[in-house]
Tab-separated table of C-alpha atoms in Angstrom:
chain	number	residue	atom	x	y	z
A	222	UNK	CA	-0.339	23.548	-85.915
A	223	UNK	CA	1.365	20.990	-88.198
A	224	UNK	CA	3.594	18.452	-86.878
A	225	UNK	CA	6.458	16.246	-88.575
A	226	UNK	CA	6.926	12.811	-87.318
A	227	UNK	CA	10.482	12.288	-86.298
A	228	UNK	CA	10.601	9.002	-84.472
A	229	UNK	CA	8.302	5.901	-84.182
A	230	UNK	CA	8.417	2.633	-82.598
A	231	UNK	CA	5.760	0.067	-83.107
A	232	UNK	CA	7.659	-2.702	-81.481
A	233	UNK	CA	6.709	-5.351	-84.345
A	234	UNK	CA	10.074	-6.494	-85.212
A	235	UNK	CA	9.993	-9.180	-82.560
A	236	UNK	CA	13.397	-7.691	-80.704
A	237	UNK	CA	13.752	-4.645	-78.897
A	238	UNK	CA	15.549	-1.915	-80.820
A	239	UNK	CA	18.962	-1.528	-78.722
A	240	UNK	CA	19.983	1.586	-80.839
A	241	UNK	CA	16.919	3.203	-79.235
A	242	UNK	CA	15.899	1.307	-75.790
A	243	UNK	CA	17.972	0.457	-72.679
A	244	UNK	CA	16.996	-2.115	-70.010
A	245	UNK	CA	17.711	-0.776	-66.509
A	246	UNK	CA	18.200	-3.385	-63.758
A	247	UNK	CA	18.130	-3.359	-59.889
A	248	UNK	CA	16.150	-3.972	-56.713
A	249	UNK	CA	17.040	-1.217	-54.269
A	250	UNK	CA	13.515	-0.050	-54.031
A	251	UNK	CA	14.323	3.458	-56.149
A	252	UNK	CA	13.358	5.705	-53.414
A	253	UNK	CA	10.009	4.506	-53.111
A	254	UNK	CA	10.450	1.173	-51.125
A	255	UNK	CA	9.466	-0.825	-54.233
A	256	UNK	CA	9.493	-4.542	-54.134
A	257	UNK	CA	10.619	-5.652	-57.497
A	258	UNK	CA	14.021	-6.397	-59.037
A	259	UNK	CA	13.956	-5.330	-62.987
A	260	UNK	CA	15.450	-7.613	-65.089
A	261	UNK	CA	16.148	-7.749	-68.817
A	262	UNK	CA	15.095	-11.456	-69.164
A	263	UNK	CA	12.366	-12.539	-71.421
A	264	UNK	CA	9.826	-13.661	-68.651
A	265	UNK	CA	9.842	-9.848	-67.770
A	266	UNK	CA	9.772	-8.649	-71.319
A	267	UNK	CA	7.901	-10.023	-74.325
A	268	UNK	CA	7.576	-9.009	-77.936
A	269	UNK	CA	5.990	-12.082	-79.368
A	270	UNK	CA	2.806	-10.546	-80.094
A	271	UNK	CA	3.871	-7.548	-82.142
A	272	UNK	CA	4.107	-5.245	-79.221
A	273	UNK	CA	6.170	-4.634	-76.043
A	274	UNK	CA	4.891	-6.254	-72.952
A	275	UNK	CA	6.299	-5.701	-69.633
A	276	UNK	CA	5.553	-8.214	-67.025
A	277	UNK	CA	5.397	-7.865	-63.558
A	278	UNK	CA	5.796	-11.451	-61.482
A	279	UNK	CA	5.634	-13.033	-58.069
A	280	UNK	CA	9.058	-14.506	-58.397
A	281	UNK	CA	12.261	-14.367	-55.717
A	282	UNK	CA	15.371	-12.781	-57.584
A	283	UNK	CA	18.274	-11.215	-55.975
A	284	UNK	CA	16.721	-10.815	-52.438
A	285	UNK	CA	13.221	-9.456	-53.810
A	286	UNK	CA	10.173	-11.191	-53.828
A	287	UNK	CA	9.079	-9.841	-57.039
A	288	UNK	CA	10.487	-9.046	-60.788
A	289	UNK	CA	9.417	-6.688	-63.298
A	290	UNK	CA	10.801	-4.648	-66.263
A	291	UNK	CA	11.834	-0.926	-66.876
A	292	UNK	CA	13.128	0.239	-70.175
A	293	UNK	CA	14.381	3.428	-71.037
A	294	UNK	CA	15.373	5.789	-74.020
A	295	UNK	CA	18.527	6.735	-72.463
A	296	UNK	CA	21.296	7.698	-73.844
A	297	UNK	CA	20.061	7.174	-77.463
A	298	UNK	CA	16.804	8.803	-77.756
A	299	UNK	CA	16.208	12.276	-76.057
A	300	UNK	CA	13.178	14.395	-76.285
A	301	UNK	CA	12.919	18.212	-76.123
A	302	UNK	CA	9.612	20.068	-77.358
A	303	UNK	CA	7.170	18.789	-79.917
A	304	UNK	CA	4.508	16.174	-79.472
A	305	UNK	CA	4.927	12.878	-77.664
A	306	UNK	CA	2.629	10.209	-77.818
A	307	UNK	CA	2.537	6.555	-76.289
A	308	UNK	CA	-0.273	4.104	-76.893
A	309	UNK	CA	-0.659	1.637	-74.199
A	310	UNK	CA	-2.865	-0.983	-72.324
A	311	UNK	CA	-2.391	-0.657	-68.770
A	312	UNK	CA	-1.571	-3.416	-66.068
A	313	UNK	CA	-4.217	-4.317	-63.261
A	314	UNK	CA	-4.066	-5.599	-59.886
A	315	UNK	CA	-3.405	-4.303	-56.275
A	316	UNK	CA	0.173	-3.303	-55.620
A	317	UNK	CA	0.751	-2.445	-59.324
A	318	UNK	CA	2.239	0.899	-60.207
A	319	UNK	CA	3.010	1.380	-63.863
A	320	UNK	CA	4.404	4.699	-65.313
A	321	UNK	CA	5.125	6.258	-68.803
A	322	UNK	CA	7.314	8.904	-67.548
A	323	UNK	CA	10.569	11.128	-68.446
A	324	UNK	CA	13.236	12.478	-66.703
A	325	UNK	CA	15.912	15.184	-67.623
A	326	UNK	CA	18.989	13.848	-69.269
A	327	UNK	CA	20.970	15.591	-66.422
A	328	UNK	CA	19.586	13.053	-63.871
A	329	UNK	CA	22.073	10.668	-65.720
A	330	UNK	CA	24.871	13.261	-65.338
A	331	UNK	CA	24.739	13.603	-61.688
A	332	UNK	CA	21.781	16.111	-60.819
A	333	UNK	CA	19.687	14.872	-58.326
A	334	UNK	CA	15.635	14.511	-58.282
A	335	UNK	CA	13.625	16.341	-58.407
A	336	UNK	CA	16.137	19.381	-59.926
A	337	UNK	CA	16.172	17.108	-62.680
A	338	UNK	CA	12.675	17.354	-63.298
A	339	UNK	CA	10.007	14.597	-63.970
A	340	UNK	CA	7.041	14.521	-66.531
A	341	UNK	CA	4.396	11.774	-65.977
A	342	UNK	CA	2.699	11.139	-69.209
A	343	UNK	CA	0.803	8.562	-67.254
A	344	UNK	CA	1.047	7.103	-63.873
A	345	UNK	CA	-1.366	4.602	-62.094
A	346	UNK	CA	-1.979	2.452	-59.173
A	347	UNK	CA	-3.921	-0.680	-59.009
A	348	UNK	CA	-5.484	0.185	-55.751
A	349	UNK	CA	-7.427	3.030	-57.412
A	350	UNK	CA	-8.669	1.478	-60.518
A	351	UNK	CA	-9.105	3.479	-63.633
A	352	UNK	CA	-7.692	6.829	-62.303
A	353	UNK	CA	-4.747	8.225	-64.408
A	354	UNK	CA	-2.442	10.828	-63.073
A	355	UNK	CA	-0.778	13.306	-65.557
A	356	UNK	CA	2.045	15.464	-63.487
A	357	UNK	CA	5.013	17.644	-63.434
A	358	UNK	CA	7.744	17.587	-60.796
A	359	UNK	CA	10.337	20.108	-59.972
A	360	UNK	CA	12.521	21.435	-57.194
A	361	UNK	CA	10.002	23.698	-55.969
A	362	UNK	CA	6.810	21.629	-56.645
A	363	UNK	CA	6.966	17.822	-56.102
A	364	UNK	CA	4.819	14.562	-54.512
A	365	UNK	CA	7.054	14.519	-51.511
A	366	UNK	CA	5.578	17.914	-50.994
A	367	UNK	CA	2.350	17.133	-52.394
A	368	UNK	CA	2.325	20.284	-54.358
A	369	UNK	CA	3.447	19.014	-58.061
A	370	UNK	CA	1.519	20.288	-60.726
A	371	UNK	CA	-0.995	17.132	-61.627
A	372	UNK	CA	-4.209	16.339	-62.876
A	373	UNK	CA	-6.229	13.200	-62.917
A	374	UNK	CA	-8.742	11.603	-65.311
A	375	UNK	CA	-11.043	8.485	-64.963
A	376	UNK	CA	-11.044	6.035	-67.640
A	377	UNK	CA	-12.976	3.155	-67.584
A	378	UNK	CA	-11.141	0.900	-70.159
A	379	UNK	CA	-7.726	1.267	-69.252
A	380	UNK	CA	-6.999	-2.510	-68.907
A	381	UNK	CA	-8.867	-3.673	-71.827
A	382	UNK	CA	-8.052	-1.473	-74.627
A	383	UNK	CA	-5.319	0.815	-75.889
A	384	UNK	CA	-5.349	4.664	-74.982
A	385	UNK	CA	-2.973	6.794	-76.227
A	386	UNK	CA	-1.238	9.177	-73.556
A	387	UNK	CA	0.846	12.281	-74.787
A	388	UNK	CA	1.707	15.841	-74.479
A	389	UNK	CA	2.682	18.837	-76.581
A	390	UNK	CA	5.802	20.371	-75.266
A	391	UNK	CA	6.820	23.866	-75.815
A	392	UNK	CA	9.393	26.030	-74.010
A	393	UNK	CA	6.949	27.872	-71.636
A	394	UNK	CA	3.758	25.293	-71.334
A	395	UNK	CA	3.171	21.544	-71.366
A	396	UNK	CA	-0.332	20.299	-72.550
A	397	UNK	CA	-1.339	16.921	-71.546
A	398	UNK	CA	-3.118	14.806	-74.252
A	399	UNK	CA	-5.457	11.869	-73.780
A	400	UNK	CA	-6.459	9.872	-76.967
A	401	UNK	CA	-5.408	12.960	-78.935
A	402	UNK	CA	-7.616	15.543	-76.885
A	403	UNK	CA	-5.995	18.279	-74.653
A	404	UNK	CA	-6.815	17.671	-71.080
A	405	UNK	CA	-4.843	20.053	-69.081
A	406	UNK	CA	-1.995	22.654	-69.572
A	407	UNK	CA	0.563	24.089	-67.228
A	408	UNK	CA	2.322	27.000	-67.932
A	409	UNK	CA	5.683	28.342	-66.830
A	410	UNK	CA	5.544	31.601	-65.005
A	411	UNK	CA	6.969	34.541	-66.293
A	412	UNK	CA	9.921	34.806	-63.577
A	413	UNK	CA	10.482	31.060	-63.058
A	414	UNK	CA	13.855	29.363	-63.319
A	415	UNK	CA	14.723	25.717	-63.321
A	416	UNK	CA	13.700	25.374	-59.690
A	417	UNK	CA	10.402	25.644	-60.939
A	418	UNK	CA	10.263	25.004	-64.569
A	419	UNK	CA	13.499	22.353	-65.417
A	420	UNK	CA	11.514	21.490	-68.605
A	421	UNK	CA	13.852	23.527	-71.055
A	422	UNK	CA	16.372	20.779	-71.681
A	423	UNK	CA	16.350	17.218	-73.270
A	424	UNK	CA	14.481	14.560	-71.374
A	425	UNK	CA	14.409	10.475	-71.808
A	426	UNK	CA	11.222	8.222	-71.868
A	427	UNK	CA	10.872	5.617	-69.462
A	428	UNK	CA	8.542	2.519	-69.174
A	429	UNK	CA	7.971	0.415	-65.969
A	430	UNK	CA	6.093	-1.713	-63.770
A	431	UNK	CA	6.802	-0.830	-60.139
A	432	UNK	CA	5.116	-3.371	-57.613
A	433	UNK	CA	4.279	-2.256	-54.000
A	434	UNK	CA	6.169	0.694	-52.607
A	435	UNK	CA	4.893	4.141	-51.056
A	436	UNK	CA	2.036	4.672	-53.461
A	437	UNK	CA	1.684	1.144	-55.150
A	438	UNK	CA	0.714	-0.150	-51.627
A	439	UNK	CA	0.100	-4.017	-50.464
A	440	UNK	CA	0.615	-6.198	-53.464
A	441	UNK	CA	-1.989	-8.780	-54.149
A	442	UNK	CA	-0.148	-11.853	-55.294
A	443	UNK	CA	-3.160	-13.628	-56.574
A	444	UNK	CA	-3.102	-10.668	-59.172
A	445	UNK	CA	0.025	-11.443	-60.644
A	446	UNK	CA	1.677	-11.788	-63.049
A	447	UNK	CA	0.460	-8.355	-64.578
A	448	UNK	CA	1.154	-6.984	-67.974
A	449	UNK	CA	1.690	-3.534	-69.692
A	450	UNK	CA	1.536	-3.667	-73.289
A	451	UNK	CA	2.828	-0.913	-75.166
A	452	UNK	CA	1.816	-0.670	-78.856
A	453	UNK	CA	3.694	2.496	-80.065
A	454	UNK	CA	5.709	5.369	-79.410
A	455	UNK	CA	5.502	8.527	-81.773
A	456	UNK	CA	7.559	11.734	-81.596
A	457	UNK	CA	6.436	14.897	-83.650
A	458	UNK	CA	8.322	18.180	-84.028
A	459	UNK	CA	6.250	21.419	-84.968
A	460	UNK	CA	6.714	22.897	-88.361
């Protein structure tokens, strides 16, 4: 199958392209009892080294004990089918919970999670080093029920070198990729609706480092600050 490059950002211009990316802010726990406040400030986001760096810190702000960063492509850049890849070096440390993931656009229009759908290109928790999770969440299958569609890989050097996290997305299946290789596929059943398969609509991309929370667990302050480096995002359409 041939692909045509539709969009790419290598974050090498020294500034976040605000025609593509939006900073999300807040510190309300995000439904997971997380401890960070997301800010748009340079001490949590840096582009001085030729790539995008998100930084989680021990820092009091707005009644939260920690700060971090969260960037999304909504509303400017939406994705539906094709191949999406993100090259990243992950943060380490107990209590870190980084993710590269997507939510259905309709989440911003009032549809609740998990009916909106969630695609996790990469999810990791620092208390389980080197274990990477690739998952799909829907109204019928999601992590609060423990029945999400998911796959786990062990990668020994996720903190030292960049890896390519991606997917090939078609209307009836999603195949997750690691460093360009197919690792697992999930298929839409013949009679499934948006309750089981909400992945026939536009989604937006999210990068963040959560700290603590229901899965991140206890935060080890001596492991902070911690850094997630996003080196590029590439999006292709089948031709």
